[in-house]
Amino acid sequence: MIDDLASRGAMHFAFEDDEQLVGYFYAQNIVGEVTLLNIAVAPEKQGQGIGTQLIESFIELCESQDVESIWLEVRDSNKTAQTLYLNAGFNEVDRRTNYYPTASGREDAIIMSYLCL
Ligand SMILES: CC(C)(COP(=O)(O)OP(=O)(O)OC[C@H]1O[C@@H](n2cnc3c(N)ncnc32)[C@H](O)[C@@H]1OP(=O)(O)O)[C@@H](O)C(=O)NCCC(=O)NCCS
């Protein structure tokens, strides 16, 4: 999926430590509107501030490319990711009710946005 996006406004970044992949984000810029498609940190490296560094680097990258706004969606149950996004300056703007399947039913998708400077 990442390879496929390479020619279409790709904004990808991988963070390595000693040649090990520690975290990454990938996003797509369509005429100044960026969608953050995924961001992740290796499970054994989570909770050490790497996710915060990644999202801050991502926002800086967007602002350096004259992006107008950033959009993402996150599962209602993913409180860690929501904390990450809220701390970085994202706001919840909408909800898709029962959007994601879960083991026990369905859960909402929260839509968040960030308006660049
Ligand atoms: C979301 C993710 C990228 C965060 O990366 P990370 O390196 O652990 O993030 P940080 O260490 O910078 O912590 C981010 C914030 O989450 C908070 N946090 C950590 N665990 C938490 C939990 N269980 N509940 C709520 N907040 C939590 C941290 O306290 C921190 O907030 P603070 O700066 O106010 O203290 C990482 O958890 C991950 O890869 N998750 C799996 C993939 C995923 O869900 N990606 C998002 C898809 S939308």
mmCIF file with all atom_site columns, C-alpha atoms and ligand atoms in Angstrom:
data_model
loop_
_atom_site.group_PDB
_atom_site.id
_atom_site.type_symbol
_atom_site.label_atom_id
_atom_site.label_alt_id
_atom_site.label_comp_id
_atom_site.label_asym_id
_atom_site.label_entity_id
_atom_site.label_seq_id
_atom_site.pdbx_PDB_ins_code
_atom_site.Cartn_x
_atom_site.Cartn_y
_atom_site.Cartn_z
_atom_site.occupancy
_atom_site.B_iso_or_equiv
_atom_site.pdbx_formal_charge
_atom_site.auth_seq_id
_atom_site.auth_comp_id
_atom_site.auth_asym_id
_atom_site.auth_atom_id
_atom_site.pdbx_PDB_model_num
ATOM   1   C CA  . MET A 1 1   ? 0.000   0.000  0.000  1.00 0.00 ? 1   MET A CA  1
ATOM   2   C CA  . ILE A 1 2   ? 2.865   2.355  0.864  1.00 0.00 ? 2   ILE A CA  1
ATOM   3   C CA  . ASP A 1 3   ? 4.646   1.541  -2.403 1.00 0.00 ? 3   ASP A CA  1
ATOM   4   C CA  . ASP A 1 4   ? 1.438   2.102  -4.332 1.00 0.00 ? 4   ASP A CA  1
ATOM   5   C CA  . LEU A 1 5   ? 1.029   5.561  -2.825 1.00 0.00 ? 5   LEU A CA  1
ATOM   6   C CA  . ALA A 1 6   ? 4.541   6.628  -3.811 1.00 0.00 ? 6   ALA A CA  1
ATOM   7   C CA  . SER A 1 7   ? 3.476   8.501  -6.919 1.00 0.00 ? 7   SER A CA  1
ATOM   8   C CA  . ARG A 1 8   ? 0.389   10.182 -5.499 1.00 0.00 ? 8   ARG A CA  1
ATOM   9   C CA  . GLY A 1 9   ? 1.331   12.955 -3.083 1.00 0.00 ? 9   GLY A CA  1
ATOM   10  C CA  . ALA A 1 10  ? 3.115   10.539 -0.788 1.00 0.00 ? 10  ALA A CA  1
ATOM   11  C CA  . MET A 1 11  ? 4.397   11.814 2.552  1.00 0.00 ? 11  MET A CA  1
ATOM   12  C CA  . HIS A 1 12  ? 6.143   8.897  4.205  1.00 0.00 ? 12  HIS A CA  1
ATOM   13  C CA  . PHE A 1 13  ? 8.723   8.715  6.928  1.00 0.00 ? 13  PHE A CA  1
ATOM   14  C CA  . ALA A 1 14  ? 10.412  5.826  8.715  1.00 0.00 ? 14  ALA A CA  1
ATOM   15  C CA  . PHE A 1 15  ? 12.313  6.229  11.973 1.00 0.00 ? 15  PHE A CA  1
ATOM   16  C CA  . GLU A 1 16  ? 15.129  3.734  12.471 1.00 0.00 ? 16  GLU A CA  1
ATOM   17  C CA  . ASP A 1 17  ? 17.369  3.063  15.428 1.00 0.00 ? 17  ASP A CA  1
ATOM   18  C CA  . ASP A 1 18  ? 20.445  0.929  14.786 1.00 0.00 ? 18  ASP A CA  1
ATOM   19  C CA  . GLU A 1 19  ? 18.907  -0.191 11.461 1.00 0.00 ? 19  GLU A CA  1
ATOM   20  C CA  . GLN A 1 20  ? 15.741  -1.393 13.215 1.00 0.00 ? 20  GLN A CA  1
ATOM   21  C CA  . LEU A 1 21  ? 12.413  0.123  12.196 1.00 0.00 ? 21  LEU A CA  1
ATOM   22  C CA  . VAL A 1 22  ? 11.084  1.864  15.304 1.00 0.00 ? 22  VAL A CA  1
ATOM   23  C CA  . GLY A 1 23  ? 8.200   3.902  13.903 1.00 0.00 ? 23  GLY A CA  1
ATOM   24  C CA  . TYR A 1 24  ? 6.701   5.357  10.764 1.00 0.00 ? 24  TYR A CA  1
ATOM   25  C CA  . PHE A 1 25  ? 3.931   7.480  9.380  1.00 0.00 ? 25  PHE A CA  1
ATOM   26  C CA  . TYR A 1 26  ? 2.460   7.550  5.943  1.00 0.00 ? 26  TYR A CA  1
ATOM   27  C CA  . ALA A 1 27  ? 0.133   10.104 4.484  1.00 0.00 ? 27  ALA A CA  1
ATOM   28  C CA  . GLN A 1 28  ? -1.176  11.422 1.220  1.00 0.00 ? 28  GLN A CA  1
ATOM   29  C CA  . ASN A 1 29  ? -1.368  15.020 0.068  1.00 0.00 ? 29  ASN A CA  1
ATOM   30  C CA  . ILE A 1 30  ? -4.167  15.792 -2.372 1.00 0.00 ? 30  ILE A CA  1
ATOM   31  C CA  . VAL A 1 31  ? -4.126  19.458 -3.406 1.00 0.00 ? 31  VAL A CA  1
ATOM   32  C CA  . GLY A 1 32  ? -3.143  20.749 0.011  1.00 0.00 ? 32  GLY A CA  1
ATOM   33  C CA  . GLU A 1 33  ? -5.399  18.458 1.996  1.00 0.00 ? 33  GLU A CA  1
ATOM   34  C CA  . VAL A 1 34  ? -3.424  15.700 3.706  1.00 0.00 ? 34  VAL A CA  1
ATOM   35  C CA  . THR A 1 35  ? -4.806  12.434 5.055  1.00 0.00 ? 35  THR A CA  1
ATOM   36  C CA  . LEU A 1 36  ? -2.735  10.702 7.709  1.00 0.00 ? 36  LEU A CA  1
ATOM   37  C CA  . LEU A 1 37  ? -3.259  7.067  6.745  1.00 0.00 ? 37  LEU A CA  1
ATOM   38  C CA  . ASN A 1 38  ? -1.257  5.477  9.536  1.00 0.00 ? 38  ASN A CA  1
ATOM   39  C CA  . ILE A 1 39  ? 1.262   6.179  12.244 1.00 0.00 ? 39  ILE A CA  1
ATOM   40  C CA  . ALA A 1 40  ? 2.786   3.511  14.438 1.00 0.00 ? 40  ALA A CA  1
ATOM   41  C CA  . VAL A 1 41  ? 5.576   2.808  16.888 1.00 0.00 ? 41  VAL A CA  1
ATOM   42  C CA  . ALA A 1 42  ? 7.052   -0.654 17.526 1.00 0.00 ? 42  ALA A CA  1
ATOM   43  C CA  . PRO A 1 43  ? 5.235   -2.161 20.533 1.00 0.00 ? 43  PRO A CA  1
ATOM   44  C CA  . GLU A 1 44  ? 8.392   -2.439 22.657 1.00 0.00 ? 44  GLU A CA  1
ATOM   45  C CA  . LYS A 1 45  ? 9.199   1.243  21.985 1.00 0.00 ? 45  LYS A CA  1
ATOM   46  C CA  . GLN A 1 46  ? 5.783   2.714  22.757 1.00 0.00 ? 46  GLN A CA  1
ATOM   47  C CA  . GLY A 1 47  ? 5.252   5.109  25.663 1.00 0.00 ? 47  GLY A CA  1
ATOM   48  C CA  . GLN A 1 48  ? 8.687   6.727  25.284 1.00 0.00 ? 48  GLN A CA  1
ATOM   49  C CA  . GLY A 1 49  ? 7.656   9.820  23.345 1.00 0.00 ? 49  GLY A CA  1
ATOM   50  C CA  . ILE A 1 50  ? 8.508   8.480  19.878 1.00 0.00 ? 50  ILE A CA  1
ATOM   51  C CA  . GLY A 1 51  ? 4.929   8.804  18.656 1.00 0.00 ? 51  GLY A CA  1
ATOM   52  C CA  . THR A 1 52  ? 4.913   12.432 19.788 1.00 0.00 ? 52  THR A CA  1
ATOM   53  C CA  . GLN A 1 53  ? 8.149   13.083 17.881 1.00 0.00 ? 53  GLN A CA  1
ATOM   54  C CA  . LEU A 1 54  ? 6.697   11.422 14.784 1.00 0.00 ? 54  LEU A CA  1
ATOM   55  C CA  . ILE A 1 55  ? 3.448   13.415 14.785 1.00 0.00 ? 55  ILE A CA  1
ATOM   56  C CA  . GLU A 1 56  ? 5.304   16.673 15.429 1.00 0.00 ? 56  GLU A CA  1
ATOM   57  C CA  . SER A 1 57  ? 7.695   15.900 12.535 1.00 0.00 ? 57  SER A CA  1
ATOM   58  C CA  . PHE A 1 58  ? 4.720   15.070 10.347 1.00 0.00 ? 58  PHE A CA  1
ATOM   59  C CA  . ILE A 1 59  ? 3.014   18.394 11.119 1.00 0.00 ? 59  ILE A CA  1
ATOM   60  C CA  . GLU A 1 60  ? 6.270   20.271 10.449 1.00 0.00 ? 60  GLU A CA  1
ATOM   61  C CA  . LEU A 1 61  ? 6.590   18.468 7.117  1.00 0.00 ? 61  LEU A CA  1
ATOM   62  C CA  . CYS A 1 62  ? 3.019   19.436 6.195  1.00 0.00 ? 62  CYS A CA  1
ATOM   63  C CA  . GLU A 1 63  ? 3.559   23.061 7.149  1.00 0.00 ? 63  GLU A CA  1
ATOM   64  C CA  . SER A 1 64  ? 6.799   23.207 5.136  1.00 0.00 ? 64  SER A CA  1
ATOM   65  C CA  . GLN A 1 65  ? 4.804   22.068 2.088  1.00 0.00 ? 65  GLN A CA  1
ATOM   66  C CA  . ASP A 1 66  ? 2.035   24.681 2.426  1.00 0.00 ? 66  ASP A CA  1
ATOM   67  C CA  . VAL A 1 67  ? -0.576  22.114 3.398  1.00 0.00 ? 67  VAL A CA  1
ATOM   68  C CA  . GLU A 1 68  ? -3.900  23.659 4.428  1.00 0.00 ? 68  GLU A CA  1
ATOM   69  C CA  . SER A 1 69  ? -5.347  20.906 6.596  1.00 0.00 ? 69  SER A CA  1
ATOM   70  C CA  . ILE A 1 70  ? -4.647  17.405 7.875  1.00 0.00 ? 70  ILE A CA  1
ATOM   71  C CA  . TRP A 1 71  ? -7.337  14.765 8.376  1.00 0.00 ? 71  TRP A CA  1
ATOM   72  C CA  . LEU A 1 72  ? -7.359  11.380 10.068 1.00 0.00 ? 72  LEU A CA  1
ATOM   73  C CA  . GLU A 1 73  ? -9.693  8.876  11.605 1.00 0.00 ? 73  GLU A CA  1
ATOM   74  C CA  . VAL A 1 74  ? -9.182  6.841  14.733 1.00 0.00 ? 74  VAL A CA  1
ATOM   75  C CA  . ARG A 1 75  ? -11.097 4.128  16.547 1.00 0.00 ? 75  ARG A CA  1
ATOM   76  C CA  . ASP A 1 76  ? -13.146 5.339  19.515 1.00 0.00 ? 76  ASP A CA  1
ATOM   77  C CA  . SER A 1 77  ? -11.339 2.795  21.730 1.00 0.00 ? 77  SER A CA  1
ATOM   78  C CA  . ASN A 1 78  ? -7.831  3.936  20.715 1.00 0.00 ? 78  ASN A CA  1
ATOM   79  C CA  . LYS A 1 79  ? -7.324  6.397  23.570 1.00 0.00 ? 79  LYS A CA  1
ATOM   80  C CA  . THR A 1 80  ? -3.529  6.440  23.221 1.00 0.00 ? 80  THR A CA  1
ATOM   81  C CA  . ALA A 1 81  ? -3.718  7.627  19.623 1.00 0.00 ? 81  ALA A CA  1
ATOM   82  C CA  . GLN A 1 82  ? -6.434  10.160 20.514 1.00 0.00 ? 82  GLN A CA  1
ATOM   83  C CA  . THR A 1 83  ? -4.221  11.578 23.286 1.00 0.00 ? 83  THR A CA  1
ATOM   84  C CA  . LEU A 1 84  ? -1.342  11.782 20.818 1.00 0.00 ? 84  LEU A CA  1
ATOM   85  C CA  . TYR A 1 85  ? -3.446  13.691 18.274 1.00 0.00 ? 85  TYR A CA  1
ATOM   86  C CA  . LEU A 1 86  ? -5.139  16.020 20.775 1.00 0.00 ? 86  LEU A CA  1
ATOM   87  C CA  . ASN A 1 87  ? -1.773  16.922 22.334 1.00 0.00 ? 87  ASN A CA  1
ATOM   88  C CA  . ALA A 1 88  ? -0.434  17.700 18.859 1.00 0.00 ? 88  ALA A CA  1
ATOM   89  C CA  . GLY A 1 89  ? -3.289  20.138 18.186 1.00 0.00 ? 89  GLY A CA  1
ATOM   90  C CA  . PHE A 1 90  ? -5.867  18.036 16.343 1.00 0.00 ? 90  PHE A CA  1
ATOM   91  C CA  . ASN A 1 91  ? -9.567  18.536 17.065 1.00 0.00 ? 91  ASN A CA  1
ATOM   92  C CA  . GLU A 1 92  ? -12.423 16.062 16.877 1.00 0.00 ? 92  GLU A CA  1
ATOM   93  C CA  . VAL A 1 93  ? -14.726 17.252 14.105 1.00 0.00 ? 93  VAL A CA  1
ATOM   94  C CA  . ASP A 1 94  ? -17.057 14.351 13.441 1.00 0.00 ? 94  ASP A CA  1
ATOM   95  C CA  . ARG A 1 95  ? -17.901 10.744 14.185 1.00 0.00 ? 95  ARG A CA  1
ATOM   96  C CA  . ARG A 1 96  ? -18.855 7.814  11.953 1.00 0.00 ? 96  ARG A CA  1
ATOM   97  C CA  . THR A 1 97  ? -21.158 5.741  14.108 1.00 0.00 ? 97  THR A CA  1
ATOM   98  C CA  . ASN A 1 98  ? -20.476 1.978  14.210 1.00 0.00 ? 98  ASN A CA  1
ATOM   99  C CA  . TYR A 1 99  ? -17.873 2.355  11.477 1.00 0.00 ? 99  TYR A CA  1
ATOM   100 C CA  . TYR A 1 100 ? -15.298 -0.236 12.552 1.00 0.00 ? 100 TYR A CA  1
ATOM   101 C CA  . PRO A 1 101 ? -15.980 -3.914 13.241 1.00 0.00 ? 101 PRO A CA  1
ATOM   102 C CA  . THR A 1 102 ? -14.702 -5.212 16.591 1.00 0.00 ? 102 THR A CA  1
ATOM   103 C CA  . ALA A 1 103 ? -14.587 -8.670 18.184 1.00 0.00 ? 103 ALA A CA  1
ATOM   104 C CA  . SER A 1 104 ? -17.786 -7.886 20.118 1.00 0.00 ? 104 SER A CA  1
ATOM   105 C CA  . GLY A 1 105 ? -19.691 -5.675 17.654 1.00 0.00 ? 105 GLY A CA  1
ATOM   106 C CA  . ARG A 1 106 ? -18.815 -2.320 16.134 1.00 0.00 ? 106 ARG A CA  1
ATOM   107 C CA  . GLU A 1 107 ? -17.295 0.962  17.256 1.00 0.00 ? 107 GLU A CA  1
ATOM   108 C CA  . ASP A 1 108 ? -17.292 4.563  16.088 1.00 0.00 ? 108 ASP A CA  1
ATOM   109 C CA  . ALA A 1 109 ? -14.618 6.210  13.980 1.00 0.00 ? 109 ALA A CA  1
ATOM   110 C CA  . ILE A 1 110 ? -13.596 9.633  15.230 1.00 0.00 ? 110 ILE A CA  1
ATOM   111 C CA  . ILE A 1 111 ? -12.646 12.117 12.514 1.00 0.00 ? 111 ILE A CA  1
ATOM   112 C CA  . MET A 1 112 ? -9.999  14.640 13.522 1.00 0.00 ? 112 MET A CA  1
ATOM   113 C CA  . SER A 1 113 ? -8.470  17.587 11.721 1.00 0.00 ? 113 SER A CA  1
ATOM   114 C CA  . TYR A 1 114 ? -5.571  19.980 12.105 1.00 0.00 ? 114 TYR A CA  1
ATOM   115 C CA  . LEU A 1 115 ? -5.546  23.360 10.393 1.00 0.00 ? 115 LEU A CA  1
ATOM   116 C CA  . CYS A 1 116 ? -2.051  24.311 9.312  1.00 0.00 ? 116 CYS A CA  1
ATOM   117 C CA  . LEU A 1 117 ? -0.629  27.801 9.725  1.00 0.00 ? 117 LEU A CA  1
HETATM 118 C C1  . LIG B 2 .   ? -0.450  5.625  18.870 1.00 0.00 ? 1   LIG B C1  1
HETATM 119 C C2  . LIG B 2 .   ? 1.064   5.379  18.967 1.00 0.00 ? 1   LIG B C2  1
HETATM 120 C C3  . LIG B 2 .   ? 1.690   5.733  17.594 1.00 0.00 ? 1   LIG B C3  1
HETATM 121 C C4  . LIG B 2 .   ? 1.657   6.321  20.039 1.00 0.00 ? 1   LIG B C4  1
HETATM 122 O O1  . LIG B 2 .   ? 3.061   6.152  20.035 1.00 0.00 ? 1   LIG B O1  1
HETATM 123 P P1  . LIG B 2 .   ? 3.911   6.263  21.394 1.00 0.00 ? 1   LIG B P1  1
HETATM 124 O O2  . LIG B 2 .   ? 5.344   6.304  21.033 1.00 0.00 ? 1   LIG B O2  1
HETATM 125 O O3  . LIG B 2 .   ? 3.488   5.216  22.354 1.00 0.00 ? 1   LIG B O3  1
HETATM 126 O O4  . LIG B 2 .   ? 3.418   7.696  21.904 1.00 0.00 ? 1   LIG B O4  1
HETATM 127 P P2  . LIG B 2 .   ? 4.043   8.611  23.066 1.00 0.00 ? 1   LIG B P2  1
HETATM 128 O O5  . LIG B 2 .   ? 4.984   7.799  23.914 1.00 0.00 ? 1   LIG B O5  1
HETATM 129 O O6  . LIG B 2 .   ? 4.582   9.846  22.413 1.00 0.00 ? 1   LIG B O6  1
HETATM 130 O O7  . LIG B 2 .   ? 2.747   8.924  23.938 1.00 0.00 ? 1   LIG B O7  1
HETATM 131 C C5  . LIG B 2 .   ? 1.676   9.656  23.372 1.00 0.00 ? 1   LIG B C5  1
HETATM 132 C C6  . LIG B 2 .   ? 0.664   10.019 24.442 1.00 0.00 ? 1   LIG B C6  1
HETATM 133 O O8  . LIG B 2 .   ? -0.181  8.892  24.681 1.00 0.00 ? 1   LIG B O8  1
HETATM 134 C C7  . LIG B 2 .   ? -0.340  8.758  26.091 1.00 0.00 ? 1   LIG B C7  1
HETATM 135 N N1  . LIG B 2 .   ? -0.693  7.379  26.417 1.00 0.00 ? 1   LIG B N1  1
HETATM 136 C C8  . LIG B 2 .   ? 0.117   6.302  26.457 1.00 0.00 ? 1   LIG B C8  1
HETATM 137 N N2  . LIG B 2 .   ? -0.601  5.194  26.748 1.00 0.00 ? 1   LIG B N2  1
HETATM 138 C C9  . LIG B 2 .   ? -1.884  5.601  26.908 1.00 0.00 ? 1   LIG B C9  1
HETATM 139 C C10 . LIG B 2 .   ? -3.116  4.949  27.222 1.00 0.00 ? 1   LIG B C10 1
HETATM 140 N N3  . LIG B 2 .   ? -3.162  3.621  27.427 1.00 0.00 ? 1   LIG B N3  1
HETATM 141 N N4  . LIG B 2 .   ? -4.268  5.694  27.290 1.00 0.00 ? 1   LIG B N4  1
HETATM 142 C C11 . LIG B 2 .   ? -4.239  7.019  27.056 1.00 0.00 ? 1   LIG B C11 1
HETATM 143 N N5  . LIG B 2 .   ? -3.114  7.699  26.746 1.00 0.00 ? 1   LIG B N5  1
HETATM 144 C C12 . LIG B 2 .   ? -1.949  6.992  26.674 1.00 0.00 ? 1   LIG B C12 1
HETATM 145 C C13 . LIG B 2 .   ? 0.987   9.148  26.622 1.00 0.00 ? 1   LIG B C13 1
HETATM 146 O O9  . LIG B 2 .   ? 0.913   9.453  28.012 1.00 0.00 ? 1   LIG B O9  1
HETATM 147 C C14 . LIG B 2 .   ? 1.285   10.375 25.788 1.00 0.00 ? 1   LIG B C14 1
HETATM 148 O O10 . LIG B 2 .   ? 0.588   11.504 26.268 1.00 0.00 ? 1   LIG B O10 1
HETATM 149 P P3  . LIG B 2 .   ? 1.348   12.606 27.176 1.00 0.00 ? 1   LIG B P3  1
HETATM 150 O O11 . LIG B 2 .   ? 2.400   13.179 26.262 1.00 0.00 ? 1   LIG B O11 1
HETATM 151 O O12 . LIG B 2 .   ? 0.255   13.583 27.500 1.00 0.00 ? 1   LIG B O12 1
HETATM 152 O O13 . LIG B 2 .   ? 1.915   11.867 28.344 1.00 0.00 ? 1   LIG B O13 1
HETATM 153 C C15 . LIG B 2 .   ? 1.389   3.927  19.392 1.00 0.00 ? 1   LIG B C15 1
HETATM 154 O O14 . LIG B 2 .   ? 0.687   3.638  20.569 1.00 0.00 ? 1   LIG B O14 1
HETATM 155 C C16 . LIG B 2 .   ? 1.057   2.878  18.347 1.00 0.00 ? 1   LIG B C16 1
HETATM 156 O O15 . LIG B 2 .   ? 1.874   2.583  17.448 1.00 0.00 ? 1   LIG B O15 1
HETATM 157 N N6  . LIG B 2 .   ? -0.147  2.277  18.442 1.00 0.00 ? 1   LIG B N6  1
HETATM 158 C C17 . LIG B 2 .   ? -0.534  1.209  17.505 1.00 0.00 ? 1   LIG B C17 1
HETATM 159 C C18 . LIG B 2 .   ? -0.858  1.795  16.135 1.00 0.00 ? 1   LIG B C18 1
HETATM 160 C C19 . LIG B 2 .   ? -1.958  2.829  16.230 1.00 0.00 ? 1   LIG B C19 1
HETATM 161 O O16 . LIG B 2 .   ? -2.930  2.661  16.960 1.00 0.00 ? 1   LIG B O16 1
HETATM 162 N N7  . LIG B 2 .   ? -1.792  3.907  15.426 1.00 0.00 ? 1   LIG B N7  1
HETATM 163 C C20 . LIG B 2 .   ? -2.794  4.960  15.341 1.00 0.00 ? 1   LIG B C20 1
HETATM 164 C C21 . LIG B 2 .   ? -3.814  4.609  14.300 1.00 0.00 ? 1   LIG B C21 1
HETATM 165 S S1  . LIG B 2 .   ? -5.102  5.831  14.227 1.00 0.00 ? 1   LIG B S1  1
#
